[in-house]
Coordinates of N, CA and C in Angstrom, one line a residue:
X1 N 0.8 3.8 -55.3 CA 0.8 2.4 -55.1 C 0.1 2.0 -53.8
X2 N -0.6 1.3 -54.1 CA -1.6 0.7 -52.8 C -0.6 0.3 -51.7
X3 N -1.1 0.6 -50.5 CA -0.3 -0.6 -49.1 C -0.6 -1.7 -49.1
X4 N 0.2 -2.8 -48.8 CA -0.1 -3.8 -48.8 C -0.6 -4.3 -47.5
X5 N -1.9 -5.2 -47.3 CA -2.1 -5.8 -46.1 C -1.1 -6.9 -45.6
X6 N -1.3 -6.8 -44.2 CA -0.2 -7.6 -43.7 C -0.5 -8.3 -42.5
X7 N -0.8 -9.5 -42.0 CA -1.3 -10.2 -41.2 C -0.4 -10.3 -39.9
X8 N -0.3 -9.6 -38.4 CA 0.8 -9.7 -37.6 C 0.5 -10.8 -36.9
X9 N 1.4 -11.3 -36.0 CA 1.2 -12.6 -35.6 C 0.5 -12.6 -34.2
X10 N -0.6 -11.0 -33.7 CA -1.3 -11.2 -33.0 C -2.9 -11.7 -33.5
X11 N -2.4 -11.6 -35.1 CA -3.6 -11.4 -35.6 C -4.1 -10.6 -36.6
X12 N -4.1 -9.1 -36.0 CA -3.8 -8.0 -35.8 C -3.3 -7.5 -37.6
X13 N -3.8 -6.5 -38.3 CA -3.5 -6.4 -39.7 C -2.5 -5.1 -39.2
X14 N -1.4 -5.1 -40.6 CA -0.5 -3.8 -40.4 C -0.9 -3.7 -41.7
X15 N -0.1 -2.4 -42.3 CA 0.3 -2.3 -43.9 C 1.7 -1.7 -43.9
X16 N 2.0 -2.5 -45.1 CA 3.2 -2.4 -45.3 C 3.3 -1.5 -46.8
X17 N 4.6 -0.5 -46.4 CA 4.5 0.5 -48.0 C 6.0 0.1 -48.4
X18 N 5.5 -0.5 -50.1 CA 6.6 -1.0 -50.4 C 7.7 0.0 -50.8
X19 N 7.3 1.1 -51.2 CA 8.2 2.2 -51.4 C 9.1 3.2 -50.6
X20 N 9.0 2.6 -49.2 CA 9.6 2.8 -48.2 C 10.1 1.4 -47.3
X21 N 9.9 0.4 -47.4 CA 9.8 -0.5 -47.2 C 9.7 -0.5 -45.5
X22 N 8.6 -0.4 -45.1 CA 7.9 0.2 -44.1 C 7.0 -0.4 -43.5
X23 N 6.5 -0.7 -42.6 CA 5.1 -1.1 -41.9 C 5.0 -0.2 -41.2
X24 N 3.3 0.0 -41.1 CA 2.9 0.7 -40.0 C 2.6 0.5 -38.6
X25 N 2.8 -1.1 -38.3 CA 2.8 -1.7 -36.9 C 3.6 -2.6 -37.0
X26 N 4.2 -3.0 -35.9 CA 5.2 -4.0 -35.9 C 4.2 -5.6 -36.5
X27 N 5.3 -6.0 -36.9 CA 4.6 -7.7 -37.5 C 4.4 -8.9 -36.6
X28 N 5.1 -8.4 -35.2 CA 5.0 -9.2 -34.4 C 3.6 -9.1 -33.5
X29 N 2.7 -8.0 -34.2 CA 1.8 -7.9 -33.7 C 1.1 -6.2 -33.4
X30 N 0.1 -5.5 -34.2 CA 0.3 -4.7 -34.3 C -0.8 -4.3 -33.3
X31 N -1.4 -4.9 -32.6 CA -2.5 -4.3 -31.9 C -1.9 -4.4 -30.1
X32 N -1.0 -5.6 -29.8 CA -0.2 -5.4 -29.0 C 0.5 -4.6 -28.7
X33 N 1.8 -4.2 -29.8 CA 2.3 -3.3 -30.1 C 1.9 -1.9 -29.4
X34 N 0.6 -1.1 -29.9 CA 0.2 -0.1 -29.9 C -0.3 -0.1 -28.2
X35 N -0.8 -1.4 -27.9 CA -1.1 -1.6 -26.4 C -0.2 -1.1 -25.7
X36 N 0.9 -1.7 -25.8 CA 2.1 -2.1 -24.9 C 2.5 -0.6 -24.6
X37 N 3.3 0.1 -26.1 CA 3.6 2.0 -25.8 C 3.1 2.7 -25.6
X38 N 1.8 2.7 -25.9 CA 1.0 3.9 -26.2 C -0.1 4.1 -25.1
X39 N -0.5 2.6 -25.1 CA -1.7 3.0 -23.8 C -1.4 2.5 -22.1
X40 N -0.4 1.5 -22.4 CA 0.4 1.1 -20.7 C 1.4 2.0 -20.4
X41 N 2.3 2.1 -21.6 CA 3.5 2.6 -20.9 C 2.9 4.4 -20.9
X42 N 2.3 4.9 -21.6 CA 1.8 6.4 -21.9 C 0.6 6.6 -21.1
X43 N -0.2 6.5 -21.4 CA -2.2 6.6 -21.0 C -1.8 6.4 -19.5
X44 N -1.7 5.0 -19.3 CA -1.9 4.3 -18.2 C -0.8 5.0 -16.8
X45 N 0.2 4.8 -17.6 CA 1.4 5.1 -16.7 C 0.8 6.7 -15.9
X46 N 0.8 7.5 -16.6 CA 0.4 8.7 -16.5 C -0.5 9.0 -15.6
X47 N -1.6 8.0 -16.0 CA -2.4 8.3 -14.8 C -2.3 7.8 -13.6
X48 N -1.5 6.7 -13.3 CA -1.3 5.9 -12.1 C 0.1 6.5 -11.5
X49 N 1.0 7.2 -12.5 CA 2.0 8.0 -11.7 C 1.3 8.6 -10.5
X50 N 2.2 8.2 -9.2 CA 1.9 9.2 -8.5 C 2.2 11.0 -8.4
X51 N 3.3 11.3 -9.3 CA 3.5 12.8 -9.7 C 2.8 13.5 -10.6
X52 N 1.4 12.6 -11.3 CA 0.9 12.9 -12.0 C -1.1 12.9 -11.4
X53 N -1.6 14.2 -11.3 CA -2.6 14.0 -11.0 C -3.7 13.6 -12.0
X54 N -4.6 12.6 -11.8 CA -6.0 12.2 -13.0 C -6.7 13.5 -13.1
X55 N -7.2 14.3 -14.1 CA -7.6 15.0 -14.6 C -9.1 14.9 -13.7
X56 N -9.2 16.3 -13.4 CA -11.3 16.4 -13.0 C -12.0 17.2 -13.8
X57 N -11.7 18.6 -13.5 CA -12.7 19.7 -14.3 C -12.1 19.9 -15.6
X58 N -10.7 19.0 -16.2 CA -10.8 19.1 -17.6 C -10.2 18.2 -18.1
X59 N -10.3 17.7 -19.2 CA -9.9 16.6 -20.2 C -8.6 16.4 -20.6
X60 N -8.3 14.7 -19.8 CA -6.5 14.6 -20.3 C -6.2 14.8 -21.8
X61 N -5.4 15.6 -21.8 CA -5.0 15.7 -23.3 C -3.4 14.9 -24.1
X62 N -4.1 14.7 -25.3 CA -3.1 13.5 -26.0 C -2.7 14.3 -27.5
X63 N -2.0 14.2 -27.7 CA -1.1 14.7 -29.0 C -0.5 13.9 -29.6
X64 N -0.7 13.6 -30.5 CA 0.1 12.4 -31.3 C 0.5 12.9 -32.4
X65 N 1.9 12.3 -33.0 CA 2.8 12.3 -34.2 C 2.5 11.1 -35.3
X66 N 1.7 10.7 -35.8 CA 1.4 10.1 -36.5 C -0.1 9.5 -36.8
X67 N -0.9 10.2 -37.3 CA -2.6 9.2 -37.1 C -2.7 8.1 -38.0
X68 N -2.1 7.8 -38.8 CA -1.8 6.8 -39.8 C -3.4 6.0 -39.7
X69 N -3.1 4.5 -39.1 CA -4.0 3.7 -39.2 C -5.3 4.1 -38.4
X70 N -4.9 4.9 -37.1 CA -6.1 5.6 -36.5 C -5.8 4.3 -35.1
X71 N -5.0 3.7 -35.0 CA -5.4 2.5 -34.2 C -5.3 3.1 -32.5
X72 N -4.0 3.9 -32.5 CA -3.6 4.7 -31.3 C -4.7 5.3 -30.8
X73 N -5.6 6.0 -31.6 CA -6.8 6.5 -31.2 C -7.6 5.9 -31.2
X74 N -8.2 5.2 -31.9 CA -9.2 3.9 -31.3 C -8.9 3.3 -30.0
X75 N -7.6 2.9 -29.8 CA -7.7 2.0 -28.7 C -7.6 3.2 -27.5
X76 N -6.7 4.4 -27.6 CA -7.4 5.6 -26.3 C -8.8 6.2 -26.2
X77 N -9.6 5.5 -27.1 CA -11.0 6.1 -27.1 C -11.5 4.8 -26.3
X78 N -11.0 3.6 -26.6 CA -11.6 2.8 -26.4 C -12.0 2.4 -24.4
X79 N -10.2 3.0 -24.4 CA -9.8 3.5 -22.8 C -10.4 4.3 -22.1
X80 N -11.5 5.4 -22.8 CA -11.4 6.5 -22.2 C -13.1 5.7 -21.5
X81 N -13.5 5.0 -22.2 CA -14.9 4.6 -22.2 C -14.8 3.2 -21.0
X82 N -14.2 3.0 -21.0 CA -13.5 2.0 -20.0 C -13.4 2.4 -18.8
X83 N -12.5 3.7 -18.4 CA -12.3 4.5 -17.4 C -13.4 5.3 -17.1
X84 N -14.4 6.0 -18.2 CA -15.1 7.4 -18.1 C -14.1 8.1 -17.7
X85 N -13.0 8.2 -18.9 CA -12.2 9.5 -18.9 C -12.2 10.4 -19.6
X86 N -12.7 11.5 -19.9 CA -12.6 12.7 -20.7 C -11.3 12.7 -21.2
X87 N -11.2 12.5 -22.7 CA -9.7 12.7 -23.4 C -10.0 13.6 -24.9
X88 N -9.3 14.7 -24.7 CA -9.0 16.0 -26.0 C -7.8 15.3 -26.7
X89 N -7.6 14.8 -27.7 CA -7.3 13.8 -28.5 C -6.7 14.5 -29.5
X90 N -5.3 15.2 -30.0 CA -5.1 15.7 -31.3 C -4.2 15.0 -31.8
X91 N -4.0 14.7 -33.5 CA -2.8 13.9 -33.8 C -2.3 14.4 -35.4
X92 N -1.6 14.7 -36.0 CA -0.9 15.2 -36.9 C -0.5 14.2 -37.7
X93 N -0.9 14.8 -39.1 CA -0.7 13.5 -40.4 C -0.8 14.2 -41.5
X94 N 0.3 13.9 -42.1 CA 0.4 14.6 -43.8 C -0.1 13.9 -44.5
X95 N -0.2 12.6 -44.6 CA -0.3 11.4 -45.9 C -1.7 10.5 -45.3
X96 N -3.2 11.1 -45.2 CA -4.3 10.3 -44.5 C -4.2 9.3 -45.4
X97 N -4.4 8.1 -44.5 CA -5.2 6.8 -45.8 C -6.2 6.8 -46.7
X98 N -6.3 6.8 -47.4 CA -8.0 6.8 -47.9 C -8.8 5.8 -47.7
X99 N -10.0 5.9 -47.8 CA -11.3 5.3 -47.3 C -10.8 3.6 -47.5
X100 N -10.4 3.5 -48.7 CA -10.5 1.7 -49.2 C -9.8 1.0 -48.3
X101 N -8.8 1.8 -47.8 CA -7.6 1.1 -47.0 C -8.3 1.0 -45.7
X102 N -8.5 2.1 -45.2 CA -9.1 2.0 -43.6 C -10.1 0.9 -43.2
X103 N -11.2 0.6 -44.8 CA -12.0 -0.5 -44.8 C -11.3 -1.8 -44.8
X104 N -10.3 -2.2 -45.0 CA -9.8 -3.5 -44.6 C -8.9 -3.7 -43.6
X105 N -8.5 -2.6 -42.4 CA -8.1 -2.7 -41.3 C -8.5 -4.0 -40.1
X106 N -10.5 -3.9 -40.0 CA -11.0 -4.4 -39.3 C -10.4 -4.1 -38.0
X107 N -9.7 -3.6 -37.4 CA -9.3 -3.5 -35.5 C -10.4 -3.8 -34.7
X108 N -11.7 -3.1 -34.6 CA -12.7 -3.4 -34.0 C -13.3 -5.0 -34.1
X109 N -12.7 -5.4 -35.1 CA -13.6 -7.1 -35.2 C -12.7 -8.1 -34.0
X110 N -11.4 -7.1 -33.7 CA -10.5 -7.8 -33.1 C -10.0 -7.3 -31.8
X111 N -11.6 -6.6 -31.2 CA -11.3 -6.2 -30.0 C -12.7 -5.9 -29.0
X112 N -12.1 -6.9 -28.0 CA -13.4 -7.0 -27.2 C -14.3 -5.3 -26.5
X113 N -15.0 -5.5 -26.9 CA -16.6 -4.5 -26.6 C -16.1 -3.5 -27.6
X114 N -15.5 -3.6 -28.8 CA -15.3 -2.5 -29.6 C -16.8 -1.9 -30.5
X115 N -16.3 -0.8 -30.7 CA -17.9 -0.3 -31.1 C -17.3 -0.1 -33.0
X116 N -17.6 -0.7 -33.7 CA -17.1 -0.9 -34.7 C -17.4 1.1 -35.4
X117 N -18.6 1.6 -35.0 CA -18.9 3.0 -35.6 C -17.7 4.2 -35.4
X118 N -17.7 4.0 -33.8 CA -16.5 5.2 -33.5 C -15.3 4.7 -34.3
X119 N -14.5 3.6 -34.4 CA -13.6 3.7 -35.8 C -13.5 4.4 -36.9
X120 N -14.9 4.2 -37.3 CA -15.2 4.8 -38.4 C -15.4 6.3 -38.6
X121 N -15.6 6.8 -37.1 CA -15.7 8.3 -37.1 C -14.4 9.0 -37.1
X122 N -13.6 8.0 -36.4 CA -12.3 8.6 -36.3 C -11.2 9.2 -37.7
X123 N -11.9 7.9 -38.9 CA -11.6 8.2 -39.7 C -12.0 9.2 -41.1
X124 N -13.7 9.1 -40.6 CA -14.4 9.9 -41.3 C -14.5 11.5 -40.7
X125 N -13.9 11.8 -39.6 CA -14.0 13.0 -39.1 C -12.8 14.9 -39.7
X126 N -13.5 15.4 -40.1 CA -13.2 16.1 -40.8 C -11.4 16.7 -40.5
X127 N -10.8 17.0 -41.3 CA -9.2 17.7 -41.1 C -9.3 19.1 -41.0
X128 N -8.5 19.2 -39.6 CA -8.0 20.8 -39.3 C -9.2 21.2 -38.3
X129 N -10.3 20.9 -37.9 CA -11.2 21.0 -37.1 C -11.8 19.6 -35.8
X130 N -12.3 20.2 -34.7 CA -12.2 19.3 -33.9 C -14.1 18.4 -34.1
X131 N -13.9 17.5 -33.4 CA -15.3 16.6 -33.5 C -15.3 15.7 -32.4
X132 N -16.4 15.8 -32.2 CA -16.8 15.0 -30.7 C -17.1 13.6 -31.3
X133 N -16.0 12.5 -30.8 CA -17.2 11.1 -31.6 C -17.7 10.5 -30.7
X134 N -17.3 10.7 -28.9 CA -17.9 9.9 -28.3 C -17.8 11.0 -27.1
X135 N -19.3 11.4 -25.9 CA -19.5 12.5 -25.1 C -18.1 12.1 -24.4
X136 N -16.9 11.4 -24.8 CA -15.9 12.0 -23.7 C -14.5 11.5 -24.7
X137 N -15.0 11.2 -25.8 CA -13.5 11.6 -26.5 C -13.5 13.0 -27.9
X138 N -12.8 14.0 -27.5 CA -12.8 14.7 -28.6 C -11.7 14.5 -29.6
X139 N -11.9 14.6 -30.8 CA -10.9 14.4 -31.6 C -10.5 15.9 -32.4
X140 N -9.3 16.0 -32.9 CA -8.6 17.2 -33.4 C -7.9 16.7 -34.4
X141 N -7.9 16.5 -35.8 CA -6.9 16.0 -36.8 C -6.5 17.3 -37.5
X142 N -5.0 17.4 -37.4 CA -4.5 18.0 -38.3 C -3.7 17.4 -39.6
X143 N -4.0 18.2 -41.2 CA -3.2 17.6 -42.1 C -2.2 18.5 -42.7
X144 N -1.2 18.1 -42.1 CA 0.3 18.8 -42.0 C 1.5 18.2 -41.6
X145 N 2.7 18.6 -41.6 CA 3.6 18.2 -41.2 C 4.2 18.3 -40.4
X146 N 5.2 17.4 -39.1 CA 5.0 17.4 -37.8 C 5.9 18.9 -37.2
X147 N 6.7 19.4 -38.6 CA 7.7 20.7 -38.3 C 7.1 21.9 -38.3
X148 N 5.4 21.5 -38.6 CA 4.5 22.8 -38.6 C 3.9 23.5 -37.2
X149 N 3.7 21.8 -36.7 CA 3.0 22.4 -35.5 C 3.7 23.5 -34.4
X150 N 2.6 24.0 -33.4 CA 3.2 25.3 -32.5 C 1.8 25.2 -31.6
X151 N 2.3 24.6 -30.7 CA 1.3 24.4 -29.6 C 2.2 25.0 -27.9
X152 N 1.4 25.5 -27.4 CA 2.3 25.9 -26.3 C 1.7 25.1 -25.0
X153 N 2.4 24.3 -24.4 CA 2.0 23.4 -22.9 C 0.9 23.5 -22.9
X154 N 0.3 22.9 -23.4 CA -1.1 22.8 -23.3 C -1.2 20.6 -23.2
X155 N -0.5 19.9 -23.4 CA -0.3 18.5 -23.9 C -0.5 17.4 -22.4
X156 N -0.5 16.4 -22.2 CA -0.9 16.0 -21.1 C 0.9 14.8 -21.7
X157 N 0.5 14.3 -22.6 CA 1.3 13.2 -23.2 C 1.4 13.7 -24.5
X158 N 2.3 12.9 -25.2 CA 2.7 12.6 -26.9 C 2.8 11.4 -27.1
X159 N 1.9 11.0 -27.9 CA 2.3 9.3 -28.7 C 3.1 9.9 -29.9
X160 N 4.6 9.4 -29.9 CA 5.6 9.6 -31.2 C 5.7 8.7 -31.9
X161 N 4.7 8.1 -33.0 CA 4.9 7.4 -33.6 C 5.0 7.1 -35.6
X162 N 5.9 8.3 -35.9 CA 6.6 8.4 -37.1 C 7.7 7.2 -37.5
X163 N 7.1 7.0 -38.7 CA 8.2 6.0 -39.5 C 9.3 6.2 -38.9
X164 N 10.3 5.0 -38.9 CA 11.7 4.5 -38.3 C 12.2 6.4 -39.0
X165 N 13.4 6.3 -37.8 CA 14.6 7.3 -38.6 C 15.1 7.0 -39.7
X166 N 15.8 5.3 -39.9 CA 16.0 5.3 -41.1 C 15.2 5.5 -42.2
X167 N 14.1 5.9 -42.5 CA 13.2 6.0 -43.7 C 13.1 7.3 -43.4
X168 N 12.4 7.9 -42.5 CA 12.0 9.7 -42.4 C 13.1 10.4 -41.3
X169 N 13.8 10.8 -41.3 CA 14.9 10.7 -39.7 C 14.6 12.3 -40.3
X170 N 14.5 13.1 -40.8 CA 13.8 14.6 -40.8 C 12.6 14.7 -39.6
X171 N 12.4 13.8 -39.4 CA 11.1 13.7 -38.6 C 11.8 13.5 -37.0
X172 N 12.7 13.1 -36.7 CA 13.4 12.6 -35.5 C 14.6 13.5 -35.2
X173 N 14.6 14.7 -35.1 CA 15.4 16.0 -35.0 C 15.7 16.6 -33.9
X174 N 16.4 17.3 -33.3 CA 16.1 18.4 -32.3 C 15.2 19.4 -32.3
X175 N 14.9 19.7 -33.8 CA 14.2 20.8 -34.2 C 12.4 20.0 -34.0
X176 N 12.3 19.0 -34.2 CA 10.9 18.4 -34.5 C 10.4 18.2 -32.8
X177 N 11.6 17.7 -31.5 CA 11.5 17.1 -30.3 C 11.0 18.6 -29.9
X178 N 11.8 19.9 -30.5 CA 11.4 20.7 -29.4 C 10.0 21.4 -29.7
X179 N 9.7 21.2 -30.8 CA 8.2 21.6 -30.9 C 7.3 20.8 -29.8
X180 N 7.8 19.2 -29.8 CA 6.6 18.7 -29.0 C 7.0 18.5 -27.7
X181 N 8.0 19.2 -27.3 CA 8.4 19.5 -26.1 C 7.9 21.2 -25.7
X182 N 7.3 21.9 -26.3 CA 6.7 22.8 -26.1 C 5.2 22.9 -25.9
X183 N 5.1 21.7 -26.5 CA 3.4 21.2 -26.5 C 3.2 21.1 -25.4
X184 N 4.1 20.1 -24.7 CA 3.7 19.5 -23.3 C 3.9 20.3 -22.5
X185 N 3.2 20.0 -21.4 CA 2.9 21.0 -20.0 C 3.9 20.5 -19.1
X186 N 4.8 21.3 -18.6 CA 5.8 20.8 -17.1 C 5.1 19.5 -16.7
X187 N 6.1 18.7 -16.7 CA 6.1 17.3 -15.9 C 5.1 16.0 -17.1
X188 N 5.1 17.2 -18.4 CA 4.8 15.9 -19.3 C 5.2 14.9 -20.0
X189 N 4.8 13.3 -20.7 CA 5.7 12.8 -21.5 C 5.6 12.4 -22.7
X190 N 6.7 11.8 -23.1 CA 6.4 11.4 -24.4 C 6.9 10.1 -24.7
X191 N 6.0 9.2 -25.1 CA 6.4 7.6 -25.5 C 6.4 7.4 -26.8
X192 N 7.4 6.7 -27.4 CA 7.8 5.9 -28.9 C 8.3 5.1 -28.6
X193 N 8.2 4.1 -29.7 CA 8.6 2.6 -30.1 C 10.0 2.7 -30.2
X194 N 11.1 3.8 -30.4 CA 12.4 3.5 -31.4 C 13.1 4.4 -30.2
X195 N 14.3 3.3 -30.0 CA 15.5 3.9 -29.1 C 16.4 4.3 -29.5
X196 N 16.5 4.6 -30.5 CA 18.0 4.2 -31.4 C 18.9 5.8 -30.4
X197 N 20.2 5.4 -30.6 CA 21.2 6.6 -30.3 C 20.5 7.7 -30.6
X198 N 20.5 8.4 -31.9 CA 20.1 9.8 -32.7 C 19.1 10.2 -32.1
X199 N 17.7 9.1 -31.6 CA 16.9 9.9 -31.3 C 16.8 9.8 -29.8
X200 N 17.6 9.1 -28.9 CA 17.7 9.3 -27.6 C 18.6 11.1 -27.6
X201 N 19.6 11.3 -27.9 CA 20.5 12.6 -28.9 C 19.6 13.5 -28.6
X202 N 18.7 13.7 -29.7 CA 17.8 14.2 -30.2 C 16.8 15.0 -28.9
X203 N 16.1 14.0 -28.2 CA 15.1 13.9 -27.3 C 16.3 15.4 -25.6
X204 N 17.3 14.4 -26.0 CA 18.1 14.9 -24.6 C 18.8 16.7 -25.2
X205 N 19.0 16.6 -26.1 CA 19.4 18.1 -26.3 C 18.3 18.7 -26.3
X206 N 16.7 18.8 -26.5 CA 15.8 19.7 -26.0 C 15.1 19.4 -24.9
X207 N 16.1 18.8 -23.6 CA 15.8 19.1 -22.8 C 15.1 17.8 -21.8
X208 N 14.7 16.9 -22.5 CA 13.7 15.8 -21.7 C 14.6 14.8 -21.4
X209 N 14.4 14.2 -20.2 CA 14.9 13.5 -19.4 C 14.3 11.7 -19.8
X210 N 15.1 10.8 -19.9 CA 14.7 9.1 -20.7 C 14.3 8.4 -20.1
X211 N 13.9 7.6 -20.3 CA 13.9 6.1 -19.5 C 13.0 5.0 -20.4
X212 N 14.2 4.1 -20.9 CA 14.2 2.7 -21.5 C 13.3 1.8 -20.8
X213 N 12.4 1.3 -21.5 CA 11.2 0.4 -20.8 C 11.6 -0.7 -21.8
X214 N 10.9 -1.9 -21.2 CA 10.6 -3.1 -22.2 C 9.7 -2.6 -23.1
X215 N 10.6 -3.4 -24.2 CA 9.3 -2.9 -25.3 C 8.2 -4.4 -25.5
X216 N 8.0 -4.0 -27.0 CA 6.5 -5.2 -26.9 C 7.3 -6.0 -27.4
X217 N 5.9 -7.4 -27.7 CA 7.0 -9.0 -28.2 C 7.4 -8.4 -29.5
X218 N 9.2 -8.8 -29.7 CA 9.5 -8.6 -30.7 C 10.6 -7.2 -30.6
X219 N 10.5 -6.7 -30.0 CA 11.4 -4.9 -29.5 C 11.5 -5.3 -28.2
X220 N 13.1 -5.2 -28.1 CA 14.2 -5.2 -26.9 C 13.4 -4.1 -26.0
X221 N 13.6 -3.2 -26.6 CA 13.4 -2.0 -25.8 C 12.3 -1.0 -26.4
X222 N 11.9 -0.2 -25.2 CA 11.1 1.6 -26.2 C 11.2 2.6 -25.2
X223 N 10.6 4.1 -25.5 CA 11.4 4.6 -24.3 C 10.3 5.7 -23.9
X224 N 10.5 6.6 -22.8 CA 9.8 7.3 -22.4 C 10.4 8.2 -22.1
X225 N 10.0 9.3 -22.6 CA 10.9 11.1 -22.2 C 9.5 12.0 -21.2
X226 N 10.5 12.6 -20.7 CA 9.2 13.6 -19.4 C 10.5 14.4 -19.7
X227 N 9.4 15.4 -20.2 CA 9.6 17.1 -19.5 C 9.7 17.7 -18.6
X228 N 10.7 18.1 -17.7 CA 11.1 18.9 -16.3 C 10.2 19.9 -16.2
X229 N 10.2 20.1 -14.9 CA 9.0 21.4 -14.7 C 9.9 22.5 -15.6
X230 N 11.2 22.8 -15.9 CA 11.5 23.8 -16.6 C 12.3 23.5 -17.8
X231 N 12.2 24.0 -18.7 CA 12.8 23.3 -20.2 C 12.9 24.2 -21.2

């Protein structure tokens, strides 16, 4: 069954899957949204931490739990070009969109100095192998499931952005946190949209340490986990 488009009230298109009854960005705005956790409270924070040094002789690296619409990555590519920051970019997805759907996203029409091509590479860029789409963003798409991966501290950050627990909560485990708590390198973090109890639970039995932020218009709250230097 096709996703349905869905118009957020930044503008901003989401899709909604009726068979989970699901969106893939909030409705209050999906391009905000993705701003707000992923590239302020994550990207940004990260690098303006002062316990966190900006990367020189090698590329901040980003690991994501969901590539779904590709938007998380567009708008960190978009950042990286903004900054001239070198970013090694990997993100994990079992269920890619196919072509027809990606073509009616439009994000780039709805974002200033967007380069409408790199979108498109992001999406046309091959699975399970890495590709350069822009001299300082690399991309890495794996198509798999998030209980597959095995990365060892190699991660700078994690954008965790899998369907609510109530729809996939397989995905929001102890067992899933500590894989991508092994990704990350002492002193790294991990930002999602969803506070709920189970997965704050979740997050603190393998080990990572919280902190509740404002979330975007529309979400009370979102949260941010860091990795202790030992875990």
């Amino acid at each position: 069954m096709p996703h349905q488009l869905i118009q957020t009230e930044d503008g901003s298109i989401t899709l909604y899957v009726p068979e989970l009854n699901e969106h893939y960005h909030s409705v209050h705005g999906a391009i905000q949204e993705s701003i707000h956790i992923f590239i302020r409270a994550g990207l940004d924070f990260y690098l303006t931490s002062p316990e966190h040094r900006p990367p020189t002789e090698v590329p901040l690296s980003i690991l994501e739990a969901g590539f779904g619409t590709g938007l998380n990555a567009y708008l960190s590519l978009l950042r990286s070009e903004e900054l001239q920051l070198p970013l090694d970019y990997h993100s994990v997805e079992k269920y890619p969109l196919p072509p027809e759907e990606v073509n009616r996203l439009h994000y780039p029409d709805q974002l200033p100095a967007a380069d409408p091509g790199s979108f498109a590479m992001l999406h046309d860029a091959p699975w399970d192998c890495g590709e350069q789409i822009t001299p300082l963003f690399h991309l890495h798409k794996y198509r798999t499931d998030f209980r597959s991966i095995q990365f060892q501290a190699r991660f700078d950050i994690v954008y965790f952005d899998a369907f609510n627990p109530e729809v996939q909560p397989h995905l929001w485990t102890p067992e899933v946190f500590s894989r991508f708590a092994q990704a990350l390198k002492p002193g790294g973090i991990l930002v999602t949209y969803c506070v709920k109890g189970i997965v704050k639970q979740a997050l603190r039995e393998v080990g990572f340490t919280l902190k509740r932020l404002p979330g975007p218009p529309g979400k009370r709250e979102m949260l941010r986990a860091t990795k202790p230097d030992r875990i």
